[in-house]
Amino acid sequence: MADTAHSCHSCHTSCHAAATPAETTAEATGKKVLIVYAHQSPHSFNAAAKDAAVEVLTALQGYTVEVSDLYAMNFKATATAEDINGEVHNPDNFQYANETKLAWEEEKLSADITVEHKKLKEADLVIFQFPMYWFTVPAIMKGWIDRVLTLGFAYTPEKRYSQGIFKDKRAMLSFTTGSLESMFSDHGINGDMNVTLWPIQNGILHYCGFQVLAPQIFWAPSRFACDIRDTMLVTWRSRLKGLLAEVPLSFTPSDSFDGETGFQLKPEIKKIQANKQFGLTVGTHIGKPLPPNNQTHRYADYFG
């Protein structure tokens, strides 16, 4: 499901007026933000959303913001042996995760991965800005995930989920859809957006330990007039001012699962949940109705 959402140039520029001194709070906290951005056009709605984040977080909040513009960087999307400088340990049975873990330990990873590692290590917040393609991130962004979230650096079997390596960092998705919000409802043809987001937010971000903030979803901006798209960006700019103070999404803590039983929920957790109306999360629902908006936390100021 390719998303071709764009903003007209006037929309793009009208939402980017410089902050006045009265607007500037200048909370110089030393916080660092990394925006991993994937769109081909500088005149797209995604570009406008990215630019709004850079402006607000830098000018109004006093954060240091760095952008990894994946298309502009011509970022390599495929995870291959070329990501390792020198010989691999087992060329006859190449296993990417294990080989790149060893390369990371031996400082033999390719330069483009090492640069992104440095950005990620320094970031307090990571924002992934993209158009939703086929119910997930674009291939170039998936390549960033595959290559940069290296075994050992970003996760280990012992350090994942709520005990993950990045448990002191925050991350969020900010994306456009090609379909209307109603189409991503629990009665809609695309299915519940909460279910769509589970593999990304739980299986990637939370897996690495990130505290996951509710996504910023721009519903089908290409279907609306310029003034409506402007309103979407104004809403985003308003949210950005308090972003790092937001309460993250809820996931089941790692210690609720028993490693001796194949990481199933512990009996005492099941007992606590027995009389509850909803499951714990979208994924760990124990046969109960899904908890409403578990992966979206609908904000009152969301457009739509």
Tab-separated table of C-alpha atoms in Angstrom:
chain	number	residue	atom	x	y	z
A	1	MET	CA	0.000	0.000	0.000
A	2	ALA	CA	2.192	2.776	-1.272
A	3	ASP	CA	1.500	6.195	0.221
A	4	THR	CA	1.910	9.124	-2.171
A	5	ALA	CA	0.963	11.850	0.294
A	6	HIS	CA	2.401	15.235	-0.582
A	7	SER	CA	1.851	18.768	0.591
A	8	CYS	CA	1.701	21.615	-1.888
A	9	HIS	CA	4.686	23.925	-1.606
A	10	SER	CA	2.624	26.678	0.012
A	11	CYS	CA	1.497	24.244	2.710
A	12	HIS	CA	5.070	23.258	3.331
A	13	THR	CA	6.297	26.797	3.771
A	14	SER	CA	3.330	28.258	5.596
A	15	CYS	CA	3.871	25.953	8.557
A	16	HIS	CA	7.515	26.843	8.928
A	17	ALA	CA	7.519	30.412	10.175
A	18	ALA	CA	10.453	31.085	12.490
A	19	ALA	CA	9.728	31.086	16.209
A	20	THR	CA	9.481	34.498	17.807
A	21	PRO	CA	11.381	35.252	21.027
A	22	ALA	CA	8.100	35.038	22.942
A	23	GLU	CA	7.579	31.489	21.675
A	24	THR	CA	11.055	30.306	22.510
A	25	THR	CA	11.310	28.381	25.777
A	26	ALA	CA	14.947	27.397	25.200
A	27	GLU	CA	14.996	24.479	27.591
A	28	ALA	CA	18.671	23.803	26.939
A	29	THR	CA	18.670	20.337	28.448
A	30	GLY	CA	21.406	18.777	26.357
A	31	LYS	CA	18.903	16.285	24.954
A	32	LYS	CA	19.649	14.803	21.548
A	33	VAL	CA	17.128	13.670	18.952
A	34	LEU	CA	17.735	11.489	15.910
A	35	ILE	CA	15.200	11.593	13.074
A	36	VAL	CA	15.434	8.635	10.714
A	37	TYR	CA	13.688	9.993	7.635
A	38	ALA	CA	12.595	8.219	4.469
A	39	HIS	CA	11.000	10.118	1.609
A	40	GLN	CA	12.275	10.864	-1.874
A	41	SER	CA	10.872	14.393	-2.236
A	42	PRO	CA	11.783	17.550	-0.269
A	43	HIS	CA	8.301	18.875	-1.124
A	44	SER	CA	6.418	15.931	0.399
A	45	PHE	CA	4.194	16.081	3.448
A	46	ASN	CA	6.686	13.811	5.199
A	47	ALA	CA	9.414	16.386	4.517
A	48	ALA	CA	7.205	19.082	6.049
A	49	ALA	CA	6.595	16.903	9.134
A	50	LYS	CA	10.325	16.250	9.448
A	51	ASP	CA	11.162	19.939	9.061
A	52	ALA	CA	8.571	20.867	11.690
A	53	ALA	CA	10.175	18.434	14.131
A	54	VAL	CA	13.647	19.835	13.487
A	55	GLU	CA	12.450	23.414	13.972
A	56	VAL	CA	10.363	22.888	17.091
A	57	LEU	CA	12.769	20.580	18.878
A	58	THR	CA	15.757	22.788	18.054
A	59	ALA	CA	14.405	26.341	18.272
A	60	LEU	CA	11.739	25.938	20.928
A	61	GLN	CA	13.017	23.084	23.052
A	62	GLY	CA	16.761	23.609	22.788
A	63	TYR	CA	17.499	20.041	21.744
A	64	THR	CA	20.222	18.962	19.346
A	65	VAL	CA	18.577	17.309	16.341
A	66	GLU	CA	20.294	15.161	13.737
A	67	VAL	CA	18.565	13.786	10.626
A	68	SER	CA	19.476	10.610	8.783
A	69	ASP	CA	17.920	11.336	5.384
A	70	LEU	CA	18.077	7.819	4.004
A	71	TYR	CA	17.318	8.551	0.343
A	72	ALA	CA	19.682	11.532	0.247
A	73	MET	CA	22.355	9.335	1.828
A	74	ASN	CA	21.639	6.582	-0.695
A	75	PHE	CA	21.573	4.332	2.347
A	76	LYS	CA	22.210	0.681	1.525
A	77	ALA	CA	19.049	-1.299	2.290
A	78	THR	CA	20.355	-4.843	1.966
A	79	ALA	CA	22.000	-6.734	4.830
A	80	THR	CA	24.983	-8.509	3.251
A	81	ALA	CA	28.559	-9.565	3.938
A	82	GLU	CA	29.611	-6.228	2.420
A	83	ASP	CA	28.663	-4.677	5.772
A	84	ILE	CA	31.816	-6.231	7.230
A	85	ASN	CA	35.325	-5.000	6.509
A	86	GLY	CA	37.655	-7.892	5.868
A	87	GLU	CA	36.989	-11.615	6.007
A	88	VAL	CA	33.912	-13.059	7.668
A	89	HIS	CA	34.266	-15.854	10.204
A	90	ASN	CA	32.163	-18.448	8.398
A	91	PRO	CA	31.924	-17.745	4.662
A	92	ASP	CA	30.490	-21.192	3.948
A	93	ASN	CA	27.449	-20.585	6.135
A	94	PHE	CA	27.124	-16.818	6.435
A	95	GLN	CA	24.786	-15.760	9.231
A	96	TYR	CA	24.282	-12.013	9.190
A	97	ALA	CA	23.368	-11.435	12.838
A	98	ASN	CA	26.246	-13.455	14.244
A	99	GLU	CA	28.814	-12.143	11.777
A	100	THR	CA	27.886	-8.492	12.313
A	101	LYS	CA	27.941	-8.988	16.081
A	102	LEU	CA	31.524	-10.216	15.806
A	103	ALA	CA	32.357	-7.380	13.392
A	104	TRP	CA	30.904	-4.856	15.848
A	105	GLU	CA	33.012	-6.305	18.656
A	106	GLU	CA	36.098	-6.228	16.420
A	107	GLU	CA	35.302	-2.733	15.028
A	108	LYS	CA	35.025	-4.110	11.507
A	109	LEU	CA	31.549	-2.908	10.549
A	110	SER	CA	31.173	-0.733	7.454
A	111	ALA	CA	31.480	3.015	7.932
A	112	ASP	CA	27.830	3.802	7.191
A	113	ILE	CA	26.659	1.491	9.988
A	114	THR	CA	29.258	2.832	12.422
A	115	VAL	CA	28.128	6.408	11.790
A	116	GLU	CA	24.512	5.485	12.504
A	117	HIS	CA	25.571	3.608	15.642
A	118	LYS	CA	27.166	6.788	16.956
A	119	LYS	CA	24.031	8.823	16.262
A	120	LEU	CA	21.831	6.232	17.914
A	121	LYS	CA	24.064	5.842	20.947
A	122	GLU	CA	23.939	9.588	21.590
A	123	ALA	CA	20.195	10.029	21.010
A	124	ASP	CA	17.686	10.377	23.828
A	125	LEU	CA	14.793	10.181	21.362
A	126	VAL	CA	14.533	8.587	17.920
A	127	ILE	CA	11.735	9.608	15.538
A	128	PHE	CA	11.069	7.492	12.458
A	129	GLN	CA	9.413	9.697	9.814
A	130	PHE	CA	8.047	7.913	6.746
A	131	PRO	CA	5.099	7.171	4.463
A	132	MET	CA	3.514	3.808	5.271
A	133	TYR	CA	4.186	1.374	2.415
A	134	TRP	CA	2.272	-1.915	2.375
A	135	PHE	CA	1.335	-1.618	6.063
A	136	THR	CA	4.918	-1.116	7.222
A	137	VAL	CA	8.013	1.066	6.756
A	138	PRO	CA	9.618	1.665	3.330
A	139	ALA	CA	12.301	-0.832	2.293
A	140	ILE	CA	15.127	1.669	2.772
A	141	MET	CA	14.041	2.254	6.384
A	142	LYS	CA	13.708	-1.480	6.982
A	143	GLY	CA	17.270	-1.740	5.709
A	144	TRP	CA	18.353	0.817	8.301
A	145	ILE	CA	16.647	-1.271	10.969
A	146	ASP	CA	18.189	-4.530	9.739
A	147	ARG	CA	21.697	-3.129	9.484
A	148	VAL	CA	21.927	-0.561	12.294
A	149	LEU	CA	20.150	-2.459	15.068
A	150	THR	CA	23.047	-4.867	15.240
A	151	LEU	CA	23.072	-7.892	17.528
A	152	GLY	CA	25.213	-6.974	20.524
A	153	PHE	CA	24.909	-3.250	19.921
A	154	ALA	CA	21.101	-2.948	19.988
A	155	TYR	CA	19.954	-6.200	21.598
A	156	THR	CA	21.036	-9.555	22.953
A	157	PRO	CA	18.994	-12.599	24.026
A	158	GLU	CA	19.507	-11.444	27.622
A	159	LYS	CA	18.887	-7.745	26.989
A	160	ARG	CA	15.613	-7.203	25.152
A	161	TYR	CA	12.113	-5.860	25.697
A	162	SER	CA	11.772	-4.070	29.065
A	163	GLN	CA	15.342	-5.089	29.953
A	164	GLY	CA	16.646	-3.989	26.568
A	165	ILE	CA	19.825	-2.114	25.803
A	166	PHE	CA	17.953	1.091	24.879
A	167	LYS	CA	15.610	1.074	27.876
A	168	ASP	CA	16.675	4.616	28.798
A	169	LYS	CA	15.885	5.952	25.331
A	170	ARG	CA	12.578	6.816	23.688
A	171	ALA	CA	11.422	6.162	20.150
A	172	MET	CA	8.327	6.810	18.082
A	173	LEU	CA	6.817	6.450	14.638
A	174	SER	CA	5.557	9.476	12.720
A	175	PHE	CA	4.018	8.535	9.403
A	176	THR	CA	1.480	9.216	6.706
A	177	THR	CA	-1.099	6.771	5.401
A	178	GLY	CA	-2.666	6.492	1.980
A	179	SER	CA	-5.949	5.287	3.496
A	180	LEU	CA	-8.483	7.092	5.631
A	181	GLU	CA	-8.553	6.588	9.399
A	182	SER	CA	-11.892	4.767	9.141
A	183	MET	CA	-10.252	2.127	6.934
A	184	PHE	CA	-7.769	1.340	9.723
A	185	SER	CA	-10.419	0.816	12.408
A	186	ASP	CA	-11.484	-2.478	13.969
A	187	HIS	CA	-14.438	-2.390	11.560
A	188	GLY	CA	-12.435	-1.117	8.576
A	189	ILE	CA	-11.245	-2.919	5.480
A	190	ASN	CA	-7.544	-2.526	6.377
A	191	GLY	CA	-8.022	-3.766	9.924
A	192	ASP	CA	-7.174	-2.238	13.281
A	193	MET	CA	-4.140	0.071	13.125
A	194	ASN	CA	-3.179	-1.169	16.590
A	195	VAL	CA	-2.645	-4.633	15.115
A	196	THR	CA	-0.717	-3.215	12.147
A	197	LEU	CA	1.695	-1.387	14.454
A	198	TRP	CA	2.385	-4.259	16.855
A	199	PRO	CA	5.209	-5.879	14.828
A	200	ILE	CA	7.007	-2.540	14.444
A	201	GLN	CA	6.484	-1.009	17.864
A	202	ASN	CA	6.786	-4.203	19.892
A	203	GLY	CA	8.864	-6.390	17.587
A	204	ILE	CA	11.490	-3.757	16.747
A	205	LEU	CA	11.403	-0.722	19.044
A	206	HIS	CA	10.315	-2.311	22.325
A	207	TYR	CA	12.384	-5.408	21.519
A	208	CYS	CA	15.498	-3.213	21.670
A	209	GLY	CA	14.289	-1.728	24.947
A	210	PHE	CA	13.020	1.632	23.702
A	211	GLN	CA	10.270	3.336	25.647
A	212	VAL	CA	7.816	3.708	22.764
A	213	LEU	CA	5.798	6.902	22.502
A	214	ALA	CA	2.397	6.863	20.834
A	215	PRO	CA	2.714	7.244	17.058
A	216	GLN	CA	1.946	10.450	15.220
A	217	ILE	CA	-0.352	9.310	12.441
A	218	PHE	CA	-1.169	11.669	9.595
A	219	TRP	CA	-4.251	10.079	8.088
A	220	ALA	CA	-4.316	10.256	4.287
A	221	PRO	CA	-3.003	13.821	3.859
A	222	SER	CA	-2.993	13.451	0.070
A	223	ARG	CA	-6.787	13.226	0.163
A	224	PHE	CA	-7.243	16.607	1.834
A	225	ALA	CA	-6.933	20.242	0.847
A	226	CYS	CA	-3.916	22.335	1.696
A	227	ASP	CA	-5.500	24.010	4.723
A	228	ILE	CA	-6.318	20.649	6.287
A	229	ARG	CA	-2.755	19.463	5.797
A	230	ASP	CA	-1.600	22.695	7.416
A	231	THR	CA	-3.810	21.850	10.406
A	232	MET	CA	-2.187	18.425	10.670
A	233	LEU	CA	1.240	20.053	10.858
A	234	VAL	CA	0.096	22.599	13.447
A	235	THR	CA	-1.126	19.697	15.598
A	236	TRP	CA	2.220	17.953	15.231
A	237	ARG	CA	4.143	21.093	16.139
A	238	SER	CA	2.022	21.497	19.263
A	239	ARG	CA	2.651	17.923	20.328
A	240	LEU	CA	6.394	18.236	19.756
A	241	LYS	CA	6.676	20.870	22.477
A	242	GLY	CA	5.909	18.300	25.186
A	243	LEU	CA	7.037	15.129	23.465
A	244	LEU	CA	9.676	13.945	25.926
A	245	ALA	CA	7.284	14.433	28.830
A	246	GLU	CA	4.711	12.019	27.413
A	247	VAL	CA	3.940	8.689	29.063
A	248	PRO	CA	5.095	5.813	26.822
A	249	LEU	CA	2.862	3.052	25.514
A	250	SER	CA	2.231	0.055	27.747
A	251	PHE	CA	3.951	-3.287	27.163
A	252	THR	CA	4.046	-6.381	29.355
A	253	PRO	CA	7.253	-6.386	31.444
A	254	SER	CA	9.795	-9.093	30.643
A	255	ASP	CA	9.655	-10.479	34.176
A	256	SER	CA	5.997	-11.416	33.596
A	257	PHE	CA	7.215	-14.298	31.421
A	258	ASP	CA	8.851	-17.555	32.516
A	259	GLY	CA	11.930	-18.537	30.530
A	260	GLU	CA	11.660	-22.094	31.827
A	261	THR	CA	8.325	-22.553	30.046
A	262	GLY	CA	9.288	-21.035	26.707
A	263	PHE	CA	8.676	-17.453	27.889
A	264	GLN	CA	4.988	-17.963	28.570
A	265	LEU	CA	3.119	-15.702	30.981
A	266	LYS	CA	3.702	-16.723	34.571
A	267	PRO	CA	0.708	-18.378	36.317
A	268	GLU	CA	0.424	-15.525	38.812
A	269	ILE	CA	0.131	-12.997	35.982
A	270	LYS	CA	-2.575	-15.076	34.307
A	271	LYS	CA	-4.417	-15.244	37.623
A	272	ILE	CA	-4.339	-11.463	38.009
A	273	GLN	CA	-5.657	-11.069	34.461
A	274	ALA	CA	-8.334	-13.764	34.700
A	275	ASN	CA	-11.202	-11.416	35.557
A	276	LYS	CA	-10.038	-8.473	33.486
A	277	GLN	CA	-12.119	-7.451	30.478
A	278	PHE	CA	-9.216	-6.998	28.073
A	279	GLY	CA	-5.936	-8.701	27.290
A	280	LEU	CA	-2.618	-7.260	28.390
A	281	THR	CA	-1.583	-5.940	24.989
A	282	VAL	CA	-2.404	-6.365	21.304
A	283	GLY	CA	0.003	-9.299	21.105
A	284	THR	CA	-0.326	-10.797	24.586
A	285	HIS	CA	-4.106	-10.808	24.743
A	286	ILE	CA	-4.588	-14.251	26.370
A	287	GLY	CA	-7.696	-14.867	24.285
A	288	LYS	CA	-9.451	-11.720	25.486
A	289	PRO	CA	-10.593	-8.656	23.522
A	290	LEU	CA	-7.705	-6.415	22.560
A	291	PRO	CA	-7.129	-3.441	24.878
A	292	PRO	CA	-8.467	-0.391	23.007
A	293	ASN	CA	-5.833	1.756	21.322
A	294	ASN	CA	-3.012	-0.133	23.027
A	295	GLN	CA	-0.598	0.807	20.230
A	296	THR	CA	-1.975	4.218	19.304
A	297	HIS	CA	-3.123	5.992	22.489
A	298	ARG	CA	-5.446	8.229	20.557
A	299	TYR	CA	-4.683	11.823	21.434
A	300	ALA	CA	-7.566	14.254	21.601
A	301	ASP	CA	-5.606	16.573	19.336
A	302	TYR	CA	-5.067	13.952	16.620
A	303	PHE	CA	-6.576	15.109	13.385
A	304	GLY	CA	-9.726	13.134	12.527
